[in-house]
Amino acid sequence: MANIKSAKKRVITSAKRAERNQAVKSAVKTEIKKVRAAIEAGNKEEAAKALVNATSAIDKAESKGVFKKNTASRKVSRLAQAVNKMN
């Protein structure tokens, strides 16, 4: 355990941030799973709606610093590509 006051604070702060980031990542994963499930089911309308929600969640995670810009862009791009591929 840290002995210096600022180090103790950093331990607490980083634990809080890690917990918060984990919650955001989990929410994003859930939205991505909804898109993938709609694609598997072949429901294009549902997939498109789920894609909008997933894109929003990914962009919010990016703005909070959970994902880097390129990571967020890649996730959105691959989901959009999968939805557009449906016929």
mmCIF file of C-alpha atoms in Angstrom:
data_model
loop_
_atom_site.group_PDB
_atom_site.id
_atom_site.type_symbol
_atom_site.label_atom_id
_atom_site.label_comp_id
_atom_site.label_asym_id
_atom_site.label_seq_id
_atom_site.Cartn_x
_atom_site.Cartn_y
_atom_site.Cartn_z
ATOM 1 C CA MET A 1 0.000 0.000 0.000
ATOM 2 C CA ALA A 2 1.144 3.539 -0.713
ATOM 3 C CA ASN A 3 2.589 5.597 2.136
ATOM 4 C CA ILE A 4 2.538 9.068 0.607
ATOM 5 C CA LYS A 5 -0.766 10.946 0.785
ATOM 6 C CA SER A 6 -0.889 11.779 -2.934
ATOM 7 C CA ALA A 7 -0.109 8.158 -3.822
ATOM 8 C CA LYS A 8 -2.955 6.954 -1.592
ATOM 9 C CA LYS A 9 -5.282 9.371 -3.356
ATOM 10 C CA ARG A 10 -4.115 8.132 -6.770
ATOM 11 C CA VAL A 11 -4.875 4.530 -5.764
ATOM 12 C CA ILE A 12 -8.426 5.488 -4.775
ATOM 13 C CA THR A 13 -8.925 7.679 -7.853
ATOM 14 C CA SER A 14 -7.638 5.077 -10.284
ATOM 15 C CA ALA A 15 -9.881 2.430 -8.713
ATOM 16 C CA LYS A 16 -12.918 4.702 -9.171
ATOM 17 C CA ARG A 17 -11.997 5.437 -12.771
ATOM 18 C CA ALA A 18 -11.362 1.780 -13.557
ATOM 19 C CA GLU A 19 -14.796 0.884 -12.181
ATOM 20 C CA ARG A 20 -16.457 3.662 -14.180
ATOM 21 C CA ASN A 21 -14.600 2.699 -17.372
ATOM 22 C CA GLN A 22 -15.559 -0.948 -16.905
ATOM 23 C CA ALA A 23 -19.241 0.005 -16.649
ATOM 24 C CA VAL A 24 -19.032 2.061 -19.846
ATOM 25 C CA LYS A 25 -17.191 -0.722 -21.717
ATOM 26 C CA SER A 26 -19.788 -3.234 -20.574
ATOM 27 C CA ALA A 27 -22.625 -1.024 -21.840
ATOM 28 C CA VAL A 28 -20.885 -0.656 -25.209
ATOM 29 C CA LYS A 29 -20.374 -4.419 -25.480
ATOM 30 C CA THR A 30 -24.081 -4.966 -24.769
ATOM 31 C CA GLU A 31 -25.068 -2.566 -27.561
ATOM 32 C CA ILE A 32 -22.658 -4.266 -29.968
ATOM 33 C CA LYS A 33 -24.147 -7.667 -29.075
ATOM 34 C CA LYS A 34 -27.633 -6.326 -29.877
ATOM 35 C CA VAL A 35 -26.458 -5.282 -33.346
ATOM 36 C CA ARG A 36 -24.775 -8.654 -33.945
ATOM 37 C CA ALA A 37 -27.910 -10.503 -32.755
ATOM 38 C CA ALA A 38 -30.115 -8.505 -35.142
ATOM 39 C CA ILE A 39 -27.715 -9.260 -37.995
ATOM 40 C CA GLU A 40 -27.753 -12.987 -37.156
ATOM 41 C CA ALA A 41 -31.561 -12.911 -37.075
ATOM 42 C CA GLY A 42 -31.601 -11.197 -40.467
ATOM 43 C CA ASN A 43 -33.722 -8.300 -39.238
ATOM 44 C CA LYS A 44 -32.371 -5.276 -41.110
ATOM 45 C CA GLU A 45 -34.654 -2.678 -39.468
ATOM 46 C CA GLU A 46 -33.780 -3.830 -35.973
ATOM 47 C CA ALA A 47 -30.091 -3.971 -36.902
ATOM 48 C CA ALA A 48 -30.206 -0.389 -38.182
ATOM 49 C CA LYS A 49 -31.862 0.852 -34.970
ATOM 50 C CA ALA A 50 -29.394 -1.090 -32.840
ATOM 51 C CA LEU A 51 -26.534 0.343 -34.910
ATOM 52 C CA VAL A 52 -27.647 3.890 -34.095
ATOM 53 C CA ASN A 53 -27.715 3.066 -30.371
ATOM 54 C CA ALA A 54 -24.362 1.286 -30.519
ATOM 55 C CA THR A 55 -22.752 4.160 -32.424
ATOM 56 C CA SER A 56 -24.038 6.602 -29.832
ATOM 57 C CA ALA A 57 -22.704 4.484 -26.960
ATOM 58 C CA ILE A 58 -19.303 4.085 -28.631
ATOM 59 C CA ASP A 59 -19.030 7.822 -29.331
ATOM 60 C CA LYS A 60 -19.941 8.650 -25.731
ATOM 61 C CA ALA A 61 -17.319 6.197 -24.497
ATOM 62 C CA GLU A 62 -14.776 7.861 -26.769
ATOM 63 C CA SER A 63 -15.623 11.328 -25.450
ATOM 64 C CA LYS A 64 -15.223 10.042 -21.875
ATOM 65 C CA GLY A 65 -11.776 8.719 -22.738
ATOM 66 C CA VAL A 66 -12.660 5.041 -22.401
ATOM 67 C CA PHE A 67 -11.777 4.322 -26.043
ATOM 68 C CA LYS A 68 -9.217 6.059 -28.220
ATOM 69 C CA LYS A 69 -10.473 7.788 -31.358
ATOM 70 C CA ASN A 70 -9.261 5.138 -33.814
ATOM 71 C CA THR A 71 -10.607 2.276 -31.706
ATOM 72 C CA ALA A 72 -14.050 3.867 -31.587
ATOM 73 C CA SER A 73 -13.967 4.584 -35.320
ATOM 74 C CA ARG A 74 -12.955 0.995 -36.084
ATOM 75 C CA LYS A 75 -15.779 -0.444 -33.968
ATOM 76 C CA VAL A 76 -18.390 1.806 -35.607
ATOM 77 C CA SER A 77 -17.011 1.130 -39.074
ATOM 78 C CA ARG A 78 -17.074 -2.647 -38.697
ATOM 79 C CA LEU A 79 -20.611 -2.626 -37.304
ATOM 80 C CA ALA A 80 -21.868 -0.340 -40.085
ATOM 81 C CA GLN A 81 -20.154 -2.524 -42.664
ATOM 82 C CA ALA A 82 -21.847 -5.634 -41.267
ATOM 83 C CA VAL A 83 -25.288 -3.971 -41.269
ATOM 84 C CA ASN A 84 -24.842 -2.626 -44.815
ATOM 85 C CA LYS A 85 -23.798 -6.073 -46.009
ATOM 86 C CA MET A 86 -27.249 -7.469 -45.089
ATOM 87 C CA ASN A 87 -29.701 -8.092 -47.929
#
